Coordinates of C-alpha atoms in Angstrom, one line a residue:
Chain A
M1 CA -29.1 13.8 31.2
I2 CA -28.9 10.0 31.2
L3 CA -30.0 8.2 28.1
D4 CA -33.0 5.9 28.3
L5 CA -31.1 3.1 26.7
D6 CA -34.0 0.8 26.3
K7 CA -36.1 3.3 24.4
F8 CA -33.1 4.6 22.4
I9 CA -31.9 1.2 21.1
T10 CA -35.5 0.1 20.3
K11 CA -36.1 3.2 18.3
E12 CA -32.7 3.5 16.5
K13 CA -31.8 -0.1 15.8
P14 CA -33.9 -0.4 12.6
F15 CA -31.8 2.5 11.1
W16 CA -28.6 0.8 12.1
D17 CA -29.7 -2.5 10.5
E18 CA -30.7 -0.7 7.3
L19 CA -27.3 1.0 7.1
S20 CA -25.6 -2.2 7.8
Q21 CA -27.5 -3.9 5.0
L22 CA -26.6 -1.2 2.5
L23 CA -23.0 -1.5 3.4
R24 CA -23.1 -5.3 3.0
H25 CA -24.6 -4.9 -0.5
Q26 CA -22.0 -2.4 -1.4
N27 CA -19.2 -4.6 -0.2
E28 CA -20.5 -7.6 -2.1
D29 CA -20.6 -5.6 -5.3
P30 CA -18.0 -2.8 -5.1
G31 CA -18.5 -1.6 -8.6
R32 CA -22.2 -0.9 -8.1
R33 CA -23.3 2.7 -8.5
P34 CA -26.3 3.5 -6.3
S35 CA -29.1 5.6 -7.6
L36 CA -29.6 9.2 -6.3
D37 CA -32.3 8.1 -4.0
E38 CA -30.2 5.3 -2.6
A39 CA -27.3 7.6 -2.1
R40 CA -29.5 10.2 -0.3
R41 CA -30.9 7.5 2.0
F42 CA -27.4 6.2 2.7
H43 CA -26.2 9.7 3.6
Y44 CA -29.2 10.1 5.9
L45 CA -28.6 6.8 7.6
Y46 CA -24.9 7.7 8.0
Q47 CA -25.7 11.0 9.6
R48 CA -28.4 9.6 11.8
T49 CA -26.1 6.7 13.0
G50 CA -23.3 9.2 13.6
A51 CA -25.6 11.3 15.7
D52 CA -26.6 8.2 17.6
L53 CA -23.0 7.4 18.2
V54 CA -22.2 10.8 19.6
K55 CA -25.3 10.6 21.8
L56 CA -24.5 7.2 23.1
K57 CA -20.9 8.1 23.9
T58 CA -21.9 11.3 25.7
F59 CA -24.9 10.0 27.7
A60 CA -24.5 6.3 28.1
G61 CA -21.3 4.7 26.8
E62 CA -22.5 1.1 26.6
A63 CA -19.3 -0.3 25.3
E64 CA -20.6 -3.1 23.0
T65 CA -23.1 -0.8 21.2
V66 CA -20.6 2.0 20.9
R67 CA -18.1 -0.5 19.3
F68 CA -20.9 -1.7 16.9
L69 CA -21.8 1.9 15.9
E70 CA -18.1 2.9 15.5
S71 CA -17.5 0.0 13.1
L72 CA -20.7 0.9 11.1
I73 CA -19.7 4.6 10.9
A74 CA -16.1 3.7 9.9
K75 CA -17.3 1.6 7.0
A76 CA -20.0 4.2 5.9
Y77 CA -17.4 7.0 6.2
S78 CA -15.0 5.2 3.9
Q79 CA -17.8 4.6 1.4
L80 CA -19.1 8.2 1.4
H81 CA -15.7 9.9 1.2
E82 CA -14.2 7.4 -1.2
T83 CA -11.1 8.9 -2.8
G84 CA -12.5 9.1 -6.4
G85 CA -9.6 11.3 -7.4
E86 CA -7.2 8.5 -6.6
A87 CA -8.5 6.3 -9.4
I88 CA -6.3 5.6 -12.4
P89 CA -8.2 6.4 -15.6
F90 CA -7.4 4.0 -18.5
R91 CA -6.6 6.3 -21.3
P92 CA -3.4 4.9 -22.8
L93 CA -3.1 7.2 -25.8
Q94 CA -3.6 10.3 -23.7
W95 CA -1.2 9.0 -21.1
L96 CA 1.4 8.3 -23.8
T97 CA 1.1 11.5 -25.7
K98 CA 0.4 13.9 -22.9
T99 CA 0.6 12.7 -19.4
F100 CA 4.0 11.0 -19.5
P101 CA 6.0 13.6 -21.4
C102 CA 4.4 16.5 -19.5
T103 CA 5.1 14.8 -16.1
F104 CA 8.7 14.2 -17.3
R105 CA 9.2 17.9 -18.2
R106 CA 7.5 19.1 -14.9
H107 CA 10.4 17.5 -13.0
W108 CA 13.2 18.1 -15.6
L109 CA 15.6 19.3 -12.9
A110 CA 15.5 16.0 -11.1
F111 CA 16.2 14.3 -14.5
V112 CA 19.2 16.5 -15.1
L113 CA 20.5 15.7 -11.6
S114 CA 19.9 12.0 -12.3
I115 CA 21.7 12.0 -15.6
G116 CA 24.5 14.3 -14.2
T117 CA 25.2 11.9 -11.3
F118 CA 25.4 9.0 -13.8
C119 CA 27.8 11.0 -16.0
I120 CA 30.0 11.9 -13.0
G121 CA 30.1 8.1 -12.2
G122 CA 31.0 7.4 -15.8
A123 CA 33.8 10.0 -15.8
F124 CA 35.1 8.6 -12.5
G125 CA 35.2 5.0 -13.9
A126 CA 36.9 6.1 -17.1
T127 CA 39.5 8.3 -15.2
A128 CA 40.2 5.5 -12.7
L129 CA 40.8 3.0 -15.5
S130 CA 43.0 5.4 -17.5
L131 CA 45.2 5.9 -14.4
N132 CA 45.4 2.2 -13.5
Y133 CA 44.1 -0.4 -16.0
E134 CA 44.6 -3.2 -13.3
L135 CA 41.5 -1.8 -11.6
K136 CA 39.2 -3.1 -14.3
A137 CA 38.6 -6.5 -12.7
D138 CA 37.8 -4.7 -9.4
F139 CA 35.2 -2.5 -11.0
I140 CA 33.4 -5.2 -13.0
P141 CA 31.1 -7.4 -10.9
A142 CA 31.3 -11.2 -11.1
R143 CA 28.0 -11.5 -13.1
F144 CA 29.6 -9.4 -15.9
S145 CA 32.9 -11.3 -15.8
H146 CA 32.8 -11.8 -19.6
L147 CA 33.6 -8.1 -19.9
N148 CA 37.0 -8.7 -18.4
E149 CA 38.0 -10.1 -21.7
K150 CA 40.1 -7.8 -23.9
P151 CA 37.7 -5.9 -26.1
S152 CA 39.5 -6.5 -29.4
K153 CA 39.5 -10.3 -28.7
R154 CA 35.8 -10.3 -27.9
V155 CA 35.1 -8.3 -31.1
E156 CA 37.1 -10.7 -33.2
R157 CA 35.3 -13.7 -31.7
E158 CA 31.8 -12.2 -31.8
E159 CA 32.1 -11.1 -35.4
K160 CA 32.9 -14.6 -36.5
Q161 CA 30.1 -16.2 -34.5
D162 CA 26.9 -17.3 -36.2
F163 CA 23.9 -15.7 -34.7
D164 CA 21.0 -17.9 -34.0
A165 CA 18.2 -15.3 -34.0
F166 CA 15.9 -17.2 -31.6
Q167 CA 17.9 -19.7 -29.6
G168 CA 17.9 -18.5 -25.9
R169 CA 16.7 -15.0 -27.0
H170 CA 13.3 -15.1 -25.3
T171 CA 14.9 -16.2 -22.0
F172 CA 17.6 -13.5 -22.3
S173 CA 15.0 -10.9 -23.2
S174 CA 12.8 -11.8 -20.2
Q175 CA 15.8 -11.7 -17.8
L176 CA 16.8 -8.3 -19.1
M177 CA 13.3 -6.8 -18.8
T178 CA 12.8 -8.1 -15.2
H179 CA 16.3 -7.3 -14.0
N180 CA 16.3 -3.7 -15.5
T181 CA 12.7 -3.1 -14.2
K182 CA 13.8 -4.1 -10.7
V183 CA 16.9 -1.8 -10.9
T184 CA 14.7 1.1 -12.1
I185 CA 12.1 0.6 -9.3
M186 CA 14.9 0.2 -6.8
T187 CA 16.5 3.5 -8.0
M188 CA 13.1 5.1 -7.4
V189 CA 12.2 3.7 -4.1
T190 CA 15.6 4.2 -2.5
G191 CA 14.8 7.9 -2.9
F192 CA 13.0 7.5 0.4
F193 CA 16.3 7.7 2.2
W194 CA 16.6 11.4 1.2
G195 CA 18.0 10.4 -2.2
V196 CA 21.3 9.2 -0.9
F197 CA 20.9 5.6 -2.2
T198 CA 19.3 6.8 -5.5
L199 CA 22.4 8.9 -6.2
I200 CA 24.7 6.0 -5.1
L201 CA 22.9 3.6 -7.5
L202 CA 23.1 6.1 -10.4
F203 CA 26.8 6.8 -9.7
Y204 CA 27.6 3.1 -9.4
N205 CA 25.9 2.2 -12.7
G206 CA 27.6 5.2 -14.3
T207 CA 31.0 4.0 -13.1
L208 CA 30.4 0.5 -14.7
I209 CA 29.4 2.0 -18.0
G210 CA 32.3 4.5 -17.8
V211 CA 34.8 1.6 -17.3
V212 CA 33.4 -0.5 -20.2
M213 CA 33.2 2.5 -22.5
F214 CA 36.8 3.6 -21.8
D215 CA 38.0 0.0 -22.2
Y216 CA 36.5 -0.4 -25.6
I217 CA 37.4 3.1 -26.9
A218 CA 41.0 2.8 -25.7
D219 CA 41.2 -0.5 -27.5
G220 CA 40.0 1.0 -30.7
Q221 CA 36.6 -0.6 -30.7
S222 CA 34.4 2.5 -30.7
V223 CA 32.3 1.4 -33.6
F224 CA 31.6 -2.1 -32.1
L225 CA 30.8 -0.4 -28.8
T226 CA 28.3 2.0 -30.3
A227 CA 26.7 -0.7 -32.5
W228 CA 26.4 -2.9 -29.4
L229 CA 25.1 -0.4 -26.8
L230 CA 23.2 2.3 -28.8
P231 CA 20.2 0.2 -30.1
H232 CA 19.0 -0.8 -26.6
G233 CA 20.9 1.8 -24.5
S234 CA 19.1 4.6 -26.2
F235 CA 16.0 3.4 -24.3
E236 CA 17.5 1.5 -21.4
L237 CA 19.7 4.2 -19.9
P238 CA 17.0 7.0 -20.2
A239 CA 14.6 4.6 -18.4
I240 CA 17.0 4.2 -15.5
F241 CA 17.5 8.0 -15.5
I242 CA 13.8 8.4 -15.2
G243 CA 13.8 5.9 -12.3
G244 CA 16.5 8.1 -10.7
Q245 CA 14.3 11.2 -11.5
A246 CA 11.4 9.6 -9.6
G247 CA 13.8 8.7 -6.7
L248 CA 15.0 12.3 -6.5
I249 CA 11.4 13.6 -6.5
I250 CA 10.8 11.3 -3.5
A251 CA 14.0 12.7 -1.9
R252 CA 12.7 16.2 -2.4
T253 CA 9.4 15.2 -0.8
M254 CA 11.3 13.8 2.2
F255 CA 13.2 17.0 2.7
G256 CA 10.0 19.1 2.2
W257 CA 11.8 22.2 1.0
G258 CA 9.7 25.2 0.3
T259 CA 6.5 23.8 1.9
N260 CA 5.0 23.5 5.3
L261 CA 2.8 20.5 4.3
K262 CA 3.0 17.3 6.3
L263 CA 4.9 14.3 4.9
R264 CA 1.7 12.5 4.0
Q265 CA 0.3 15.5 2.2
R266 CA 3.5 16.0 0.3
F267 CA 3.5 12.3 -0.8
S268 CA -0.1 12.5 -1.8
R269 CA 0.8 15.3 -4.2
I270 CA 3.6 13.4 -6.0
R271 CA 2.0 9.9 -6.1
G272 CA 0.4 10.3 -9.5
D273 CA 3.7 11.7 -11.0
L274 CA 5.7 8.8 -9.5
L275 CA 3.3 6.2 -11.1
T276 CA 3.5 8.0 -14.4
L277 CA 7.3 8.1 -14.5
I278 CA 7.8 4.5 -13.3
T279 CA 5.2 3.2 -15.8
G280 CA 6.9 5.1 -18.6
A281 CA 10.3 3.7 -17.6
A282 CA 8.9 0.2 -17.4
V283 CA 7.4 0.5 -20.9
M284 CA 10.8 1.7 -22.2
L285 CA 12.6 -1.1 -20.5
I286 CA 10.3 -3.7 -22.1
W287 CA 11.2 -2.3 -25.5
A288 CA 14.9 -2.1 -24.6
G289 CA 14.9 -5.7 -23.4
I290 CA 13.5 -6.9 -26.8
V291 CA 16.0 -4.8 -28.8
E292 CA 19.0 -5.9 -26.6
S293 CA 18.1 -9.5 -27.0
F294 CA 17.1 -9.7 -30.7
L295 CA 19.3 -6.9 -32.2
S296 CA 22.1 -5.6 -30.0
Q297 CA 23.8 -9.0 -29.7
Y298 CA 23.9 -9.5 -33.4
H299 CA 27.6 -8.5 -34.0
S300 CA 28.1 -8.7 -37.8
A301 CA 30.4 -5.8 -39.0
Q302 CA 28.3 -5.2 -42.1
F303 CA 25.3 -4.4 -40.0
Y304 CA 27.0 -1.9 -37.7
P305 CA 25.8 1.2 -39.7
W306 CA 22.3 -0.1 -39.6
K307 CA 22.4 -0.7 -35.9
I308 CA 24.0 2.6 -35.1
G309 CA 21.5 4.3 -37.4
F310 CA 18.6 2.5 -35.7
G311 CA 19.9 3.5 -32.2
A312 CA 20.5 7.1 -33.2
I313 CA 17.1 7.5 -34.7
Q314 CA 15.5 5.9 -31.7
L315 CA 17.4 8.2 -29.3
M316 CA 16.5 11.3 -31.4
G317 CA 12.9 10.2 -31.4
L318 CA 12.9 9.7 -27.7
I319 CA 14.5 13.2 -27.1
L320 CA 11.9 14.8 -29.4
F321 CA 9.1 12.9 -27.8
L322 CA 10.1 13.8 -24.2
T323 CA 10.7 17.4 -25.0
L324 CA 7.8 18.2 -27.4
A325 CA 5.0 15.7 -26.9
G326 CA 1.8 17.2 -25.3
R327 CA 3.3 20.7 -25.1
R328 CA 0.1 22.3 -26.3
S329 CA -2.0 20.8 -23.6
Q330 CA 0.6 21.0 -20.9
S331 CA -0.7 22.5 -17.7
D332 CA 1.4 24.9 -15.7
D333 CA 1.3 22.8 -12.5
P334 CA 4.3 23.7 -10.5
A335 CA 6.6 20.8 -9.4
V336 CA 6.2 19.8 -5.8
Chain B
M1 CA 5.5 -1.4 18.8
L2 CA 8.1 1.0 20.0
G3 CA 6.3 3.9 18.3
E4 CA 3.1 2.6 20.1
T5 CA -0.2 3.8 18.9
T6 CA -2.7 1.0 19.0
S7 CA -5.6 2.7 17.2
L8 CA -6.3 5.2 14.5
E9 CA -8.6 8.0 15.8
V10 CA -10.7 9.5 13.1
R11 CA -12.9 12.6 13.4
T12 CA -15.2 13.0 10.5
P13 CA -16.2 16.4 9.0
E14 CA -19.6 15.8 10.7
G15 CA -17.9 15.8 14.1
V16 CA -18.2 12.1 14.8
S17 CA -15.2 10.3 16.2
F18 CA -14.4 6.7 15.9
S19 CA -11.3 4.5 16.3
L20 CA -9.9 1.7 14.2
P21 CA -7.5 -0.8 15.8
I22 CA -4.1 -0.9 14.1
A23 CA -2.8 -4.4 13.2
S24 CA 0.2 -5.6 15.2
P25 CA 3.5 -6.4 13.5
F26 CA 3.0 -10.0 14.5
S27 CA -0.3 -10.5 12.8
R28 CA 1.1 -8.7 9.7
C29 CA 4.0 -11.2 9.7
L30 CA 1.6 -14.1 9.7
A31 CA -0.5 -12.6 6.9
L32 CA 2.7 -12.0 5.0
A33 CA 3.8 -15.6 5.4
V34 CA 0.5 -16.8 4.0
D35 CA 0.9 -14.4 1.0
F36 CA 4.4 -15.5 0.5
A37 CA 3.2 -19.1 0.3
V38 CA 0.5 -18.2 -2.2
V39 CA 3.1 -16.4 -4.4
V40 CA 5.4 -19.4 -4.2
A41 CA 2.6 -21.8 -5.1
L42 CA 1.5 -19.6 -8.0
T43 CA 5.1 -19.4 -9.4
L44 CA 5.5 -23.1 -9.0
L45 CA 2.2 -23.7 -10.8
I46 CA 3.3 -21.4 -13.6
S47 CA 6.6 -23.2 -14.1
Q48 CA 4.9 -26.6 -14.0
V49 CA 2.4 -25.7 -16.6
I50 CA 5.0 -24.2 -18.9
S51 CA 7.4 -27.1 -18.4
I52 CA 4.5 -29.4 -19.6
F53 CA 4.1 -27.1 -22.6
Q54 CA 7.8 -27.1 -23.3
S55 CA 8.1 -30.9 -23.1
S56 CA 5.2 -31.3 -25.5
V57 CA 6.6 -28.9 -28.1
S58 CA 10.3 -29.6 -27.9
E59 CA 10.1 -32.4 -30.4
I60 CA 8.4 -30.3 -33.1
P61 CA 11.0 -29.8 -35.9
L62 CA 12.3 -26.3 -36.5
I63 CA 10.0 -24.4 -34.2
G64 CA 10.2 -26.8 -31.2
P65 CA 13.4 -25.2 -29.7
I66 CA 12.0 -21.7 -30.3
L67 CA 8.7 -22.5 -28.6
S68 CA 10.6 -24.1 -25.8
D69 CA 12.8 -21.0 -25.3
F70 CA 9.7 -18.9 -25.5
G71 CA 8.3 -20.9 -22.6
A72 CA 11.4 -20.4 -20.5
G73 CA 11.2 -16.6 -21.2
A74 CA 7.5 -16.6 -20.4
T75 CA 8.2 -18.3 -17.1
I76 CA 10.6 -15.6 -16.0
L77 CA 8.2 -12.9 -17.0
L78 CA 5.2 -14.4 -15.4
Q79 CA 6.9 -15.2 -12.1
F80 CA 8.1 -11.5 -12.0
L81 CA 4.5 -10.4 -12.8
V82 CA 3.1 -12.6 -10.0
F83 CA 5.6 -11.3 -7.5
T84 CA 5.0 -7.6 -8.5
F85 CA 1.2 -7.7 -9.1
Y86 CA -0.1 -10.2 -6.6
G87 CA -0.5 -7.6 -3.8
M88 CA -1.8 -4.9 -6.2
I89 CA -4.5 -7.1 -7.8
T90 CA -5.8 -8.7 -4.6
E91 CA -5.8 -5.4 -2.6
W92 CA -7.7 -3.8 -5.5
L93 CA -10.2 -6.6 -5.9
W94 CA -10.8 -7.1 -2.2
S95 CA -10.6 -3.4 -1.0
G96 CA -7.3 -3.6 0.8
Q97 CA -7.0 -7.3 1.5
T98 CA -4.8 -10.1 0.2
V99 CA -5.3 -13.8 0.9
G100 CA -3.2 -13.5 4.1
K101 CA -5.0 -10.4 5.3
R102 CA -8.4 -11.9 4.7
L103 CA -7.3 -15.0 6.7
F104 CA -6.1 -12.9 9.6
R105 CA -8.9 -10.3 9.3
L106 CA -6.6 -7.4 8.4
R107 CA -7.2 -4.6 5.9
V108 CA -5.2 -1.8 4.3
I109 CA -6.9 1.5 4.5
D110 CA -6.1 5.1 3.8
E111 CA -4.4 7.0 6.7
S112 CA -7.6 9.1 7.2
G113 CA -9.8 6.0 7.5
L114 CA -11.0 6.2 3.9
A115 CA -11.0 3.4 1.3
L116 CA -7.8 2.8 -0.6
G117 CA -7.2 4.5 -3.9
A118 CA -5.6 2.7 -6.9
K119 CA -2.5 4.8 -6.8
Q120 CA -2.0 4.1 -3.1
I121 CA -2.2 0.4 -3.8
V122 CA 0.4 0.5 -6.6
I123 CA 2.8 2.7 -4.6
R124 CA 2.7 0.6 -1.4
N125 CA 3.4 -2.5 -3.4
L126 CA 6.2 -1.0 -5.5
F127 CA 7.9 0.1 -2.3
R128 CA 7.8 -3.6 -1.1
L129 CA 11.0 -4.0 -3.1
L130 CA 12.7 -1.7 -0.6
D131 CA 10.8 -3.0 2.5
I132 CA 11.9 -6.6 1.9
L133 CA 15.6 -5.8 1.9
P134 CA 18.1 -7.2 2.7
S135 CA 17.4 -10.0 0.3
T136 CA 13.9 -11.1 1.3
F137 CA 14.2 -10.8 5.1
Y138 CA 11.9 -7.7 5.3
L139 CA 14.3 -6.1 7.7
I140 CA 13.7 -2.5 6.5
G141 CA 10.0 -2.9 6.6
S142 CA 10.1 -4.5 10.0
V143 CA 12.3 -1.8 11.5
S144 CA 10.0 0.8 10.0
C145 CA 6.9 -1.0 11.5
L146 CA 8.5 -1.1 14.9
F147 CA 9.5 2.5 15.0
T148 CA 6.5 4.3 13.5
K149 CA 3.5 5.2 15.6
R150 CA 1.1 3.4 13.3
C151 CA 3.1 0.4 12.5
Q152 CA 3.8 1.5 8.9
R153 CA 6.3 0.0 6.6
I154 CA 8.0 2.4 4.2
G155 CA 5.5 1.5 1.5
D156 CA 2.7 2.5 3.8
I157 CA 4.3 5.8 4.6
A158 CA 4.8 6.6 0.9
A159 CA 1.3 5.5 0.0
G160 CA -0.4 7.1 3.0
T161 CA -1.9 3.8 4.2
L162 CA -1.9 1.6 7.3
V163 CA -3.1 -1.8 8.1
I164 CA -6.0 -2.2 10.6
R165 CA -7.6 -5.2 12.4
E166 CA -11.1 -5.7 11.0
I167 CA -13.6 -6.2 13.8
T168 CA -17.2 -6.8 13.0
P169 CA -19.1 -6.5 16.3
R170 CA -22.5 -8.1 16.5
A171 CA -25.5 -5.8 16.3
P172 CA -26.6 -5.0 19.9
Q173 CA -29.4 -7.1 21.3
L174 CA -31.3 -5.1 23.8
E175 CA -32.0 -8.1 26.0
E176 CA -28.3 -8.7 26.3
V177 CA -27.4 -5.1 27.1
L178 CA -29.8 -4.8 30.0
L179 CA -30.4 -8.4 31.0
F180 CA -30.3 -8.1 34.8
G181 CA -33.4 -9.9 35.9
E182 CA -35.5 -8.5 38.8
N183 CA -34.5 -5.1 40.1
S184 CA -35.2 -4.9 43.9
F185 CA -34.8 -1.1 43.7
S186 CA -38.0 -0.8 41.8
T187 CA -40.0 -1.0 45.0
Q188 CA -38.5 2.3 46.0
P189 CA -39.6 4.8 43.3
L190 CA -38.6 7.9 45.4
L191 CA -35.1 6.7 45.9
E192 CA -34.8 5.6 42.3
A193 CA -35.8 9.1 41.3
R194 CA -33.2 10.6 43.6
L195 CA -30.6 8.2 42.1
R196 CA -31.5 9.4 38.6
Q197 CA -31.4 13.0 39.7
K198 CA -28.1 12.9 41.5
T199 CA -26.1 10.7 39.1
T200 CA -24.1 12.5 36.4
P201 CA -23.9 11.1 32.9
E202 CA -20.2 10.2 33.4
E203 CA -21.0 8.2 36.6
A204 CA -23.8 6.4 34.8
R205 CA -21.5 5.7 31.9
I206 CA -18.8 4.2 34.2
A207 CA -21.3 1.9 35.9
L208 CA -22.8 0.8 32.5
D209 CA -19.4 0.2 31.1
A210 CA -18.3 -1.9 34.1
V211 CA -21.5 -4.0 33.9
S212 CA -21.3 -4.6 30.2
R213 CA -17.6 -5.5 30.3
R214 CA -17.8 -7.5 33.6
N215 CA -16.7 -10.8 32.0
E216 CA -13.5 -9.2 30.7
F217 CA -12.0 -8.6 34.1
D218 CA -10.1 -11.1 36.2
P219 CA -12.0 -12.1 39.4
E220 CA -10.0 -10.0 41.8
S221 CA -10.2 -6.8 39.7
R222 CA -13.9 -7.4 39.2
L223 CA -14.6 -7.6 43.0
T224 CA -12.5 -4.4 43.7
L225 CA -14.0 -2.5 40.8
F226 CA -17.7 -3.3 41.7
S227 CA -17.0 -2.7 45.4
R228 CA -15.8 0.8 44.6
I229 CA -18.6 1.7 42.2
A230 CA -21.2 0.3 44.6
D231 CA -19.8 2.3 47.5
H232 CA -20.0 5.4 45.4
F233 CA -23.6 4.9 44.5
R234 CA -24.5 4.0 48.1
E235 CA -23.5 7.5 49.0
V236 CA -25.7 9.0 46.3
A237 CA -28.9 7.1 47.3
D238 CA -29.0 5.0 50.4
F239 CA -31.5 2.2 49.7
P240 CA -32.9 0.5 52.8
D241 CA -31.6 -2.9 54.0
E242 CA -34.7 -4.8 53.0
V243 CA -33.9 -3.9 49.4
T244 CA -30.2 -4.3 49.4
G245 CA -29.9 -7.2 51.9
G246 CA -28.1 -10.2 50.3
L247 CA -27.1 -8.2 47.2
S248 CA -23.4 -8.5 46.1
D249 CA -21.7 -5.3 45.1
E250 CA -22.0 -6.3 41.4
Q251 CA -25.7 -7.0 41.8
Y252 CA -26.0 -3.6 43.5
V253 CA -24.3 -1.9 40.5
R254 CA -26.5 -3.8 38.0
N255 CA -29.6 -2.5 39.8
V256 CA -28.2 1.0 39.7
V257 CA -27.6 0.7 35.9
D258 CA -31.1 -0.8 35.4
T259 CA -32.6 2.1 37.3
L260 CA -30.6 4.7 35.4
F261 CA -31.0 3.4 31.9
R262 CA -34.5 1.9 31.8
R263 CA -37.6 3.9 31.8
A264 CA -39.2 4.3 35.2
K265 CA -42.0 1.8 35.4
V266 CA -45.3 3.2 36.2

């Protein structure tokens, strides 16, 4: 059968024009919800145009009209099958009290691996420094060169210094937030290379902390160290571990162990969890940046107990929150 | 593209197939350059506005330096936010388009041809931090684009998205589709009927396609193509010389198409 193109186009064109117009309206106002009748009409026009396209391809193949109908069908298809489940609902309280802690616990093994790699890095740094103190300068990058100073000298100097609570603090705080957020996102996204770079980043950061901690402890400055690092570190380090956790989830997705799903299907399953974890980590880093800038750098010996107490309470609170919050409503969704 | 697939073939649950042309790395680079310029312009604007604010408050006693420092901190934060959220916000507002993509008529879509979801937008933009490495040279993203079938950077793979060229073909005008003028075959209704009877839909489609795309061929290919098609149809129905005399091969094929696709005139 050969299509009577003349008759066919004359008869069907009004329907194509109507569908085209509906699509244009929808495109001009994406948030618009069509009525039931409009939706039914849209569906009818989509099906009719689809059938026309099939007919035209099979019996005529006039290229220009086929291209026009394909473009129409492509737009209508994406409107009809819009991925509503992919939307991000704005329910901050529910997200904070249920979604985030439950997602965190669902992937606890990745978190343990993340924190474990960091600790191995820390142990490596401390051991290396205990064997050869001269290595300190090699471990500490140029941007942290102030840490090359002998800890006891720094403590003596810092404790005597006046602390201007506001001068330069906003800038410092912003720098910390943006830098740490970038590091955390980077720890996550490098998981794409089968987790190798995520593990390297965690190990490297662990090594730095290990070197600094050993240096201060060996020099008898444990109290200063704790009062300096605990207030912000109790949020900053877990946030980076959560970034590592997200990176290791991506790594597992890349390997595809225990599933025969395609890569895109595997990614589609973890997308929500990745967003939840990285948003949680970002929120924690904003808080850590404020604390580090306005509290951690305040090195007056009389305030050490307060700072340590604040950091310890904060850390305990975070542990309790991540392990207990939203337990009652936690679904038993298996980890991907 | 080394991974070479130039279009995304989609088959809907209703059984309809269509294809969407995938954007080339070159057009994506151009769009990226425009977006980069927009981001730089926005960050410069932010720092200018805040520096005006800083200079106007710096002389205020006591709180002047604090406000000035607040301004410096806000600049760093806002520039970071612009860099991170520019792509997310524009792609969300314009259904998969940024300023650069709008300019070069590109659009990000779901791998299955569907509209983008919010999570996909966020993920593909977060992964940009990896794609731009080393530094901001976009080497990782470029290599990924070159070696994947659908020209996807790593952010696209993770988010399940790809970038297509947006084409908006004109609605078909019947007069343009079948504008061939007088058909000399119409004086031979029996032979026309024979032509319609003997021609398969595939043959008819080839002839129509050749006629409708005739201006896309270079002159030599056009002559060869129409000569071969005309020869084929001459074997199907041999119209007498008084009808075909003086007709070029292309005109012959046009007459064939007109005969096949128009209703027989009574």
